[in-house]
Short mmCIF file of C-alpha atoms in Angstrom, two decimals:
data_model
loop_
_atom_site.label_atom_id
_atom_site.label_comp_id
_atom_site.label_asym_id
_atom_site.label_seq_id
_atom_site.Cartn_x
_atom_site.Cartn_y
_atom_site.Cartn_z
CA MET A 1 -10.43 33.65 10.09
CA GLY A 2 -11.36 32.65 6.84
CA ARG A 3 -12.22 28.73 5.48
CA GLN A 4 -12.21 27.70 2.49
CA ALA A 5 -13.37 24.28 0.97
CA ALA A 6 -11.60 22.43 -2.32
CA ASP A 7 -10.79 19.46 -4.18
CA PRO A 8 -8.65 16.92 -2.00
CA THR A 9 -6.73 16.44 -5.26
CA TYR A 10 -5.16 20.07 -4.40
CA PRO A 11 -2.55 21.93 -4.29
CA ARG A 12 -3.31 24.35 -6.98
CA ARG A 13 -1.85 23.50 -10.50
CA PRO A 14 1.00 25.63 -11.20
CA ARG A 15 -0.13 27.71 -14.44
CA PRO A 16 1.40 26.21 -18.22
CA GLY A 17 5.53 26.22 -17.66
CA ALA A 18 5.23 25.96 -13.86
CA ARG A 19 6.84 22.76 -12.32
CA ARG A 20 4.93 20.97 -9.64
CA ALA A 21 6.29 22.36 -5.89
CA ASP A 22 7.31 19.51 -3.87
CA PRO A 23 10.87 18.06 -2.83
CA GLY A 24 10.21 14.80 -5.15
CA ARG A 25 7.37 16.44 -7.63
CA PRO A 26 4.68 13.75 -8.27
CA GLY A 27 4.23 16.46 -10.89
CA ALA A 28 6.68 15.05 -13.13
CA PRO A 29 6.05 12.69 -15.90
CA GLU A 30 6.00 9.05 -14.65
CA PRO A 31 8.36 7.65 -14.61
CA GLY A 32 10.63 5.59 -17.27
CA GLY A 33 11.08 2.15 -16.74
CA VAL A 34 10.12 -0.20 -14.94
CA LEU A 35 8.26 1.95 -12.93
CA ALA A 36 6.16 3.03 -16.40
CA GLY A 37 5.85 -1.15 -16.63
CA GLY A 38 7.50 -1.37 -19.53
CA GLY A 39 8.96 -5.16 -21.08
CA GLN A 40 11.56 -6.71 -19.69
CA PRO A 41 14.02 -9.04 -20.46
CA ALA A 42 12.95 -12.63 -19.19
CA ASP A 43 15.73 -13.24 -16.65
CA ARG A 44 15.46 -9.68 -14.87
CA ARG A 45 11.66 -10.96 -14.75
CA ARG A 46 12.70 -13.98 -12.82
CA ALA A 47 13.71 -12.34 -10.56
CA GLU A 48 11.25 -9.98 -9.66
CA ARG A 49 9.29 -11.81 -6.89
CA GLY A 50 7.47 -9.97 -4.79
CA ALA A 51 7.92 -10.01 -1.06
CA ASP A 52 5.53 -12.83 -0.50
CA ARG A 53 7.28 -15.82 -2.95
CA ARG A 54 10.80 -16.53 -3.32
CA GLY A 55 13.91 -15.59 -4.26
CA ALA A 56 17.10 -16.34 -4.90
CA GLY A 57 18.40 -17.22 -1.73
CA GLY A 58 22.33 -15.50 -1.53
CA GLU A 59 25.42 -18.20 -2.46
CA GLY A 60 24.57 -20.52 1.26
CA GLY A 61 22.41 -19.85 2.39
CA PRO A 62 17.83 -20.17 2.59
CA VAL A 63 15.70 -18.88 -0.07
CA SER A 64 14.33 -15.74 1.45
CA ARG A 65 12.13 -13.26 0.29
CA VAL A 66 12.61 -10.10 -0.49
CA ARG A 67 11.07 -6.52 1.24
CA VAL A 68 12.48 -2.53 1.89
CA VAL A 69 12.16 -1.12 5.03
CA LYS A 70 13.28 2.79 5.04
CA PHE A 71 14.28 4.49 9.00
CA GLY A 72 14.37 7.77 9.07
CA GLY A 73 16.81 10.37 10.93
CA SER A 74 15.31 9.55 13.90
CA SER A 75 16.10 6.36 13.62
CA PHE A 76 19.77 7.04 14.40
CA ALA A 77 20.22 9.48 17.01
CA GLY A 78 23.33 7.72 18.28
CA PRO A 79 25.31 4.25 18.59
CA GLU A 80 23.16 2.01 20.75
CA HIS A 81 20.87 3.02 17.88
CA PHE A 82 22.14 2.10 14.92
CA HIS A 83 22.52 -1.27 16.62
CA THR A 84 19.02 -1.93 18.20
CA VAL A 85 17.68 -2.14 14.05
CA ALA A 86 20.72 -3.63 13.02
CA ALA A 87 19.36 -6.44 16.15
CA HIS A 88 15.96 -6.22 14.03
CA LEU A 89 16.76 -6.54 10.64
CA ALA A 90 19.20 -8.74 11.36
CA GLY A 91 16.20 -11.14 12.98
CA ARG A 92 13.62 -10.67 9.48
CA VAL A 93 16.74 -11.68 8.12
CA ARG A 94 16.90 -14.86 9.79
CA ASP A 95 13.33 -14.73 9.46
CA GLY A 96 13.60 -15.75 5.63
CA GLU A 97 13.60 -12.18 4.40
CA LYS A 98 15.94 -10.09 2.44
CA LEU A 99 16.22 -7.16 2.90
CA VAL A 100 16.58 -3.32 1.36
CA VAL A 101 16.94 -1.11 3.57
CA VAL A 102 17.08 2.59 3.04
CA THR A 103 18.71 6.08 5.61
CA SER A 104 18.60 9.08 5.90
CA GLY A 105 21.06 10.81 8.03
CA MET A 106 21.36 11.30 11.53
CA PRO A 107 19.21 13.91 13.46
CA GLY A 108 20.75 17.20 12.67
CA ALA A 109 23.23 15.96 9.89
CA THR A 110 21.90 17.83 6.92
CA GLU A 111 21.29 20.93 8.69
CA GLU A 112 24.88 20.83 10.06
CA LEU A 113 26.15 20.23 6.57
CA ARG A 114 24.29 23.53 5.14
CA ARG A 115 25.95 25.47 8.74
CA LEU A 116 29.01 24.95 7.76
CA ALA A 117 28.79 25.62 4.13
CA THR A 118 26.90 28.24 4.82
CA GLU A 119 29.44 29.45 7.46
CA LEU A 120 32.39 29.38 4.63
CA HIS A 121 30.44 30.38 1.77
CA PRO A 122 27.10 32.48 2.73
CA GLU A 123 26.64 32.55 -0.95
CA VAL A 124 26.90 28.78 -1.52
CA SER A 125 25.94 28.59 -4.83
CA SER A 126 22.91 25.48 -5.43
CA PRO A 127 24.95 23.17 -6.70
CA ALA A 128 27.44 23.19 -4.11
CA LEU A 129 25.17 23.18 -2.01
CA LEU A 130 23.92 19.61 -3.70
CA GLY A 131 26.89 17.81 -3.39
CA LEU A 132 27.08 18.55 0.25
CA LEU A 133 24.00 17.72 1.22
CA PRO A 134 22.83 14.11 0.30
CA LEU A 135 26.52 12.97 1.94
CA ALA A 136 24.57 13.20 5.25
CA ASP A 137 22.39 10.39 4.34
CA THR A 138 25.09 7.99 2.62
CA VAL A 139 27.26 8.83 5.73
CA GLY A 140 24.39 7.34 7.64
CA ALA A 141 23.93 4.05 5.38
CA ALA A 142 27.90 3.34 5.42
CA LEU A 143 27.61 3.67 9.92
CA LEU A 144 24.25 1.21 9.62
CA ARG A 145 26.11 -1.22 7.25
CA ILE A 146 28.67 -1.08 10.17
CA ALA A 147 26.53 -2.25 12.73
CA LEU A 148 25.08 -4.97 10.74
CA GLU A 149 27.95 -6.13 9.54
CA ARG A 150 28.46 -6.21 13.58
CA ALA A 151 25.29 -8.44 13.67
CA GLY A 152 26.67 -10.81 11.50
CA LEU A 153 24.94 -9.75 8.18
CA ARG A 154 26.18 -9.69 4.96
CA ALA A 155 25.68 -6.08 3.59
CA GLU A 156 26.35 -4.41 1.64
CA LEU A 157 26.64 -0.05 1.17
CA LEU A 158 25.09 1.14 -2.17
CA PRO A 159 26.28 3.93 -4.19
CA PRO A 160 24.08 6.49 -5.77
CA HIS A 161 24.98 4.87 -9.35
CA HIS A 162 24.75 1.52 -8.50
CA ILE A 163 21.10 1.84 -6.64
CA GLY A 164 19.91 2.32 -9.91
CA LEU A 165 17.07 5.48 -9.71
CA ALA A 166 17.49 7.81 -12.82
CA SER A 167 17.00 10.64 -12.60
CA SER A 168 16.82 14.31 -14.50
CA PRO A 169 20.32 16.31 -13.77
CA ALA A 170 19.74 18.49 -10.78
CA GLY A 171 21.22 21.74 -12.31
CA GLY A 172 20.87 23.19 -9.63
CA GLN A 173 17.69 22.65 -7.57
CA ALA A 174 16.58 19.44 -6.22
CA ALA A 175 16.24 16.72 -9.30
CA ALA A 176 13.04 14.69 -10.65
CA LEU A 177 12.77 10.96 -10.44
CA THR A 178 12.54 8.90 -13.89
CA GLY A 179 12.73 5.77 -13.04
CA VAL A 180 14.79 3.13 -11.82
CA ASP A 181 16.44 0.32 -13.23
CA PRO A 182 16.10 -3.05 -10.50
CA VAL A 183 19.19 -4.91 -12.18
CA TYR A 184 21.84 -3.38 -9.72
CA LEU A 185 19.20 -4.42 -7.21
CA HIS A 186 18.85 -7.96 -8.15
CA GLY A 187 22.46 -8.70 -8.92
CA HIS A 188 23.80 -7.55 -5.14
CA LEU A 189 20.87 -8.85 -3.56
CA ALA A 190 21.88 -11.75 -4.97
CA ALA A 191 25.06 -12.43 -2.43
CA ALA A 192 23.78 -9.83 0.41
CA ASP A 193 21.53 -10.37 3.35
CA ALA A 194 20.62 -6.59 3.52
CA LEU A 195 21.88 -4.16 0.71
CA VAL A 196 21.44 -0.41 2.42
CA LEU A 197 20.96 2.56 0.24
CA PRO A 198 21.17 6.74 1.17
CA GLY A 199 17.80 7.60 0.85
CA GLY A 200 17.01 10.77 -1.48
CA GLN A 201 20.01 9.88 -3.77
CA ALA A 202 19.51 8.85 -7.63
CA ALA A 203 22.26 10.09 -10.76
CA ASP A 204 21.07 11.18 -13.59
CA ALA A 205 21.76 10.20 -17.55
CA HIS A 206 25.72 11.22 -16.87
CA GLN A 207 26.14 8.74 -13.40
CA ARG A 208 26.55 11.78 -11.59
CA PRO A 209 25.12 11.75 -8.39
CA THR A 210 21.92 13.75 -7.63
CA TRP A 211 19.68 14.55 -5.21
CA LEU A 212 15.52 13.62 -4.73
CA GLY A 213 15.72 16.50 -2.29
CA LYS A 214 14.61 16.68 1.13
CA ASN A 215 12.50 13.90 3.13
CA SER A 216 12.93 11.95 -0.31
CA SER A 217 14.01 8.93 1.33
CA ASP A 218 10.01 8.00 1.45
CA LEU A 219 10.35 8.48 -2.47
CA SER A 220 13.34 6.49 -2.42
CA ALA A 221 11.99 3.34 -0.26
CA VAL A 222 8.68 3.40 -2.84
CA ALA A 223 10.39 3.14 -5.67
CA VAL A 224 12.59 0.28 -4.96
CA ALA A 225 9.42 -1.75 -4.22
CA ALA A 226 8.11 -0.88 -6.98
CA ALA A 227 11.02 -1.72 -9.48
CA LEU A 228 11.13 -5.19 -7.75
CA ARG A 229 8.44 -5.81 -8.20
CA LEU A 230 6.98 -7.06 -3.86
CA PRO A 231 3.50 -5.38 -2.51
CA GLY A 232 4.43 -3.50 -0.32
CA CYS A 233 7.25 -0.77 2.25
CA ASP A 234 7.75 -0.23 5.94
CA ILE A 235 8.27 3.61 6.61
CA HIS A 236 9.59 3.16 10.48
CA SER A 237 10.37 6.20 13.17
CA ASP A 238 9.76 7.95 15.80
CA VAL A 239 6.06 7.96 15.43
CA GLU A 240 3.89 4.12 15.15
CA GLY A 241 1.64 5.62 12.50
CA VAL A 242 -0.11 8.45 11.01
CA TYR A 243 -2.18 10.50 13.64
CA ASP A 244 -5.65 12.84 13.39
CA ALA A 245 -3.64 15.65 14.43
CA ASP A 246 -0.10 15.28 15.53
CA PRO A 247 -0.05 14.87 18.85
CA ARG A 248 2.89 17.13 19.61
CA GLN A 249 -0.09 19.85 19.41
CA VAL A 250 -3.26 17.78 19.76
CA PRO A 251 -2.56 15.36 23.22
CA ALA A 252 -6.28 14.03 22.20
CA ALA A 253 -4.58 13.48 19.27
CA ARG A 254 -5.10 9.13 18.12
CA LEU A 255 -4.29 6.77 15.79
CA LEU A 256 -5.86 6.07 12.00
CA PRO A 257 -4.31 2.20 11.87
CA THR A 258 -5.62 2.48 8.11
CA LEU A 259 -6.35 5.28 5.37
CA ALA A 260 -6.06 6.11 1.33
CA TYR A 261 -3.57 6.80 -0.42
CA ALA A 262 -5.41 10.09 -1.81
CA ASP A 263 -6.44 11.18 1.77
CA VAL A 264 -2.04 10.80 3.60
CA VAL A 265 -1.08 12.58 0.16
CA THR A 266 -3.72 15.81 1.15
CA MET A 267 -2.45 15.73 4.87
CA ALA A 268 1.36 15.58 3.80
CA ARG A 269 0.61 18.98 0.48
CA ALA A 270 -1.57 20.75 4.06
CA GLY A 271 1.99 20.83 5.55
CA ALA A 272 1.49 17.13 7.68
CA LYS A 273 4.69 15.66 9.18
CA VAL A 274 3.74 11.89 7.49
CA LEU A 275 5.07 10.74 4.36
CA HIS A 276 6.50 12.44 1.45
CA SER A 277 3.68 12.86 -0.55
CA GLY A 278 5.36 11.76 -4.32
CA ALA A 279 6.38 8.75 -2.40
CA VAL A 280 2.16 8.19 -2.20
CA GLU A 281 1.75 9.30 -5.07
CA LEU A 282 3.91 6.58 -6.97
CA ALA A 283 2.93 4.16 -4.15
CA ALA A 284 -0.99 4.77 -5.53
CA ARG A 285 0.49 4.09 -9.68
CA HIS A 286 1.83 1.23 -8.50
CA GLY A 287 -0.16 -0.16 -5.69
CA VAL A 288 2.28 -0.10 -3.21
CA THR A 289 1.24 -1.17 0.33
CA VAL A 290 3.42 1.40 2.59
CA THR A 291 3.11 0.06 6.76
CA CYS A 292 3.75 1.95 8.95
CA ARG A 293 6.09 0.91 11.96
CA LEU A 294 8.10 2.16 15.36
CA ASN A 295 11.32 3.05 14.73
CA THR A 296 12.92 1.04 18.05
CA GLY A 297 11.32 -0.98 21.13
CA ASP A 298 8.65 -3.38 19.36
CA PHE A 299 8.96 -1.96 16.32
CA ARG A 300 4.69 -2.39 15.57
CA VAL A 301 2.99 -1.37 13.07
CA GLY A 302 0.18 1.60 13.50
CA SER A 303 -1.00 2.61 10.12
CA VAL A 304 -1.14 0.49 7.03
CA ILE A 305 -1.38 3.13 3.41
CA GLY A 306 -3.69 1.55 0.84
CA PRO A 307 -5.82 1.50 -1.80
CA THR A 308 -8.80 1.81 0.39
CA GLY A 309 -8.98 3.20 4.11
CA ASP A 310 -11.56 4.45 6.63
CA PRO A 311 -12.76 8.06 5.78
CA ALA A 312 -9.91 10.35 6.99
CA TYR A 313 -11.06 12.99 9.99
CA ALA A 314 -7.93 14.99 10.81
CA VAL A 315 -6.14 17.71 11.53
CA VAL A 316 -3.03 19.61 10.07
CA ALA A 317 -1.90 22.31 11.99
CA ASP A 318 1.29 23.60 10.00
CA ALA A 319 3.48 25.66 11.81
CA ARG A 320 6.03 26.07 9.62
CA SER A 321 3.64 27.26 7.00
CA VAL A 322 4.76 30.38 5.45
CA VAL A 323 1.91 33.08 4.10
CA LEU A 324 1.87 35.31 0.94
CA THR A 325 0.11 38.13 -0.43
CA GLY A 326 1.46 39.68 -3.69
CA ASP A 327 0.99 41.62 -6.88
CA ASP A 328 2.33 38.42 -8.55
CA PRO A 329 0.62 35.50 -7.32
CA ASP A 330 1.82 33.50 -10.43
CA ALA A 331 5.27 34.55 -10.21
CA VAL A 332 5.78 33.86 -6.32
CA GLU A 333 4.16 30.02 -6.99
CA ALA A 334 6.08 29.57 -10.08
CA VAL A 335 9.48 30.83 -7.34
CA LEU A 336 8.59 28.90 -5.42
CA ALA A 337 7.96 25.55 -7.36
CA ALA A 338 10.80 25.99 -9.41
CA GLU A 339 12.66 25.56 -6.20
CA GLY A 340 11.52 22.44 -4.96
CA LEU A 341 8.67 23.97 -2.16
CA ALA A 342 4.95 22.90 -2.00
CA THR A 343 2.69 25.56 -2.27
CA LEU A 344 -1.40 25.78 -2.61
CA ARG A 345 -3.99 29.12 -2.30
CA VAL A 346 -5.69 30.43 0.24
CA GLY A 347 -8.36 32.71 -0.76
CA GLY A 348 -5.72 35.42 -2.68
CA ALA A 349 -3.24 34.30 -0.95
CA VAL A 350 -0.56 31.96 -1.56
CA VAL A 351 0.95 29.55 1.18
CA ALA A 352 4.55 27.67 1.14
CA THR A 353 3.73 24.06 3.47
CA GLY A 354 6.11 21.96 5.46
CA SER A 355 8.69 24.48 5.01
CA PHE A 356 12.13 24.48 6.37
CA ALA A 357 13.36 26.96 3.80
CA ASP A 358 14.15 31.03 3.93
CA VAL A 359 11.27 31.64 2.20
CA PRO A 360 11.02 35.27 1.87
CA ALA A 361 14.77 35.64 1.35
CA LEU A 362 14.51 33.52 -1.69
CA LEU A 363 11.91 35.44 -3.39
CA ALA A 364 13.52 38.11 -2.68
CA ALA A 365 16.54 36.71 -4.24
CA ARG A 366 14.93 36.41 -7.29
CA GLY A 367 13.29 39.86 -7.47
CA ARG A 368 10.08 38.96 -6.09
CA ALA A 369 8.41 41.56 -3.87
CA CYS A 370 5.74 39.63 -0.90
CA THR A 371 4.51 39.95 1.85
CA VAL A 372 4.39 37.36 4.85
CA THR A 373 1.10 37.46 6.90
CA GLY A 374 1.97 35.95 10.14
CA GLN A 375 0.36 33.10 9.15
CA LYS A 376 -0.24 30.16 9.84
CA LEU A 377 -1.70 27.21 7.92
CA LEU A 378 -4.43 24.57 9.12
CA THR A 379 -6.35 22.31 7.65
CA VAL A 380 -9.50 20.50 7.95
CA LEU A 381 -10.39 16.86 6.94
CA ARG A 382 -13.60 15.60 6.71
CA ALA A 383 -14.24 12.14 5.29
CA GLY A 384 -10.94 13.44 3.53
CA VAL A 385 -11.87 16.40 1.87
CA PRO A 386 -9.98 19.85 3.71
CA GLU A 387 -11.20 22.61 4.53
CA TYR A 388 -8.06 25.27 4.74
CA GLU A 389 -7.96 28.28 7.68
CA LEU A 390 -5.39 31.30 7.79
CA VAL A 391 -4.93 32.00 11.19
CA PRO A 392 -2.17 33.90 13.60
CA ALA A 393 0.74 31.64 14.38
CA THR A 394 0.19 32.68 17.59
CA GLU A 395 -2.92 30.68 18.28
CA LEU A 396 -2.57 27.71 16.10
CA ALA A 397 -2.11 24.96 19.01
CA VAL A 398 -4.94 26.66 20.11
CA VAL A 399 -7.11 26.51 17.33
CA ALA A 400 -6.20 22.41 16.24
CA ARG A 401 -7.48 20.98 19.78
CA SER A 402 -10.75 23.33 19.26
CA ARG A 403 -10.83 22.25 15.32
CA HIS A 404 -10.17 18.57 16.09
CA ALA A 405 -12.96 18.45 19.76
CA ALA A 406 -15.01 19.19 17.33
CA LEU A 407 -13.97 16.90 14.45
CA THR A 408 -13.39 13.50 16.79
CA THR A 409 -17.21 14.96 17.42
CA VAL A 410 -18.32 14.54 14.30
CA ALA A 411 -16.39 11.59 13.62
CA ALA A 412 -17.95 9.77 15.89
CA VAL A 413 -21.72 10.23 14.80
CA ALA A 414 -20.34 9.45 10.73
#
């Protein structure tokens, strides 16, 4: 098992002309419009107030603060879960908040749509899939809107072309976020207690719906918070925060209460099941503090991600990683980047991190021969600086526990 120390700004830069990896492509040009910090009409500037300022209330309602909250797919495992989330959000509205709620689809909904599509046509095209898969998030958002109405809230569901998120044309693959125009959001917030948005959806210059890639609901939430000039947003999931290892692999894993943006990006790109790396990069550029919270029970806060945090000591054991060797690693990286997959280099190998895709089949379809080694990526962060190891897949959990035990001792001394 070889190790490789690296600069925490990994992954490896793509060769010139190749797009950066990651579903939201954090290497894409800085989003334009509001996210680029351009000037705005005076009436829009007046509407853009932080969560700690007084915003416009609905007709006949109290003046409210605005907060962006995101709920992942695990929040909506069944009808009762929609009601649980709706009751929590109704309580926040009663406490004086207006909410922009970003949602994902119900667990397994996206993959069920993919299964149905491939059953109809085993070689379904990427554009056809991209027109179908986002509907899982739309259904989740629509169901939450219904639950919010039952809870007594004035809730409105916004379709992609009314969210204000602008993207590049899809072109058969996940689109890149290019900007956010908050004018739609301000208009709808004036008459609603809660706006519900399907995560990961945008529209191109011709108002055609686009998809920002798998797990891009985080990106939507941060982009909306930045566009509304809010100081932070809440990300709810089935764990209350970021741990120093995956608790399912390492029972002794510990919650990290405060983290710096850069460390979370490092962990995400190494395949950790934390936040979308592009979302965290966007939060860093616009000073949006990300608060990680539980999606049920007391909805407690677990981790806060911001400009500074405690030095990160963590182990990331990426069971979804695919380790590849071949004659032309640059070409392999370019193909995977074009498909929106994150990659990094460890020695002479290309590693697709956190991958849900059939990477060998994808490369074969593009005429790129490669060998899958059967190894998995394990990353150890010491004060935020990563070291990579390639370990046999069958030993990943055992090695992760061993590295975590050693790291805990080092962190205690530090």
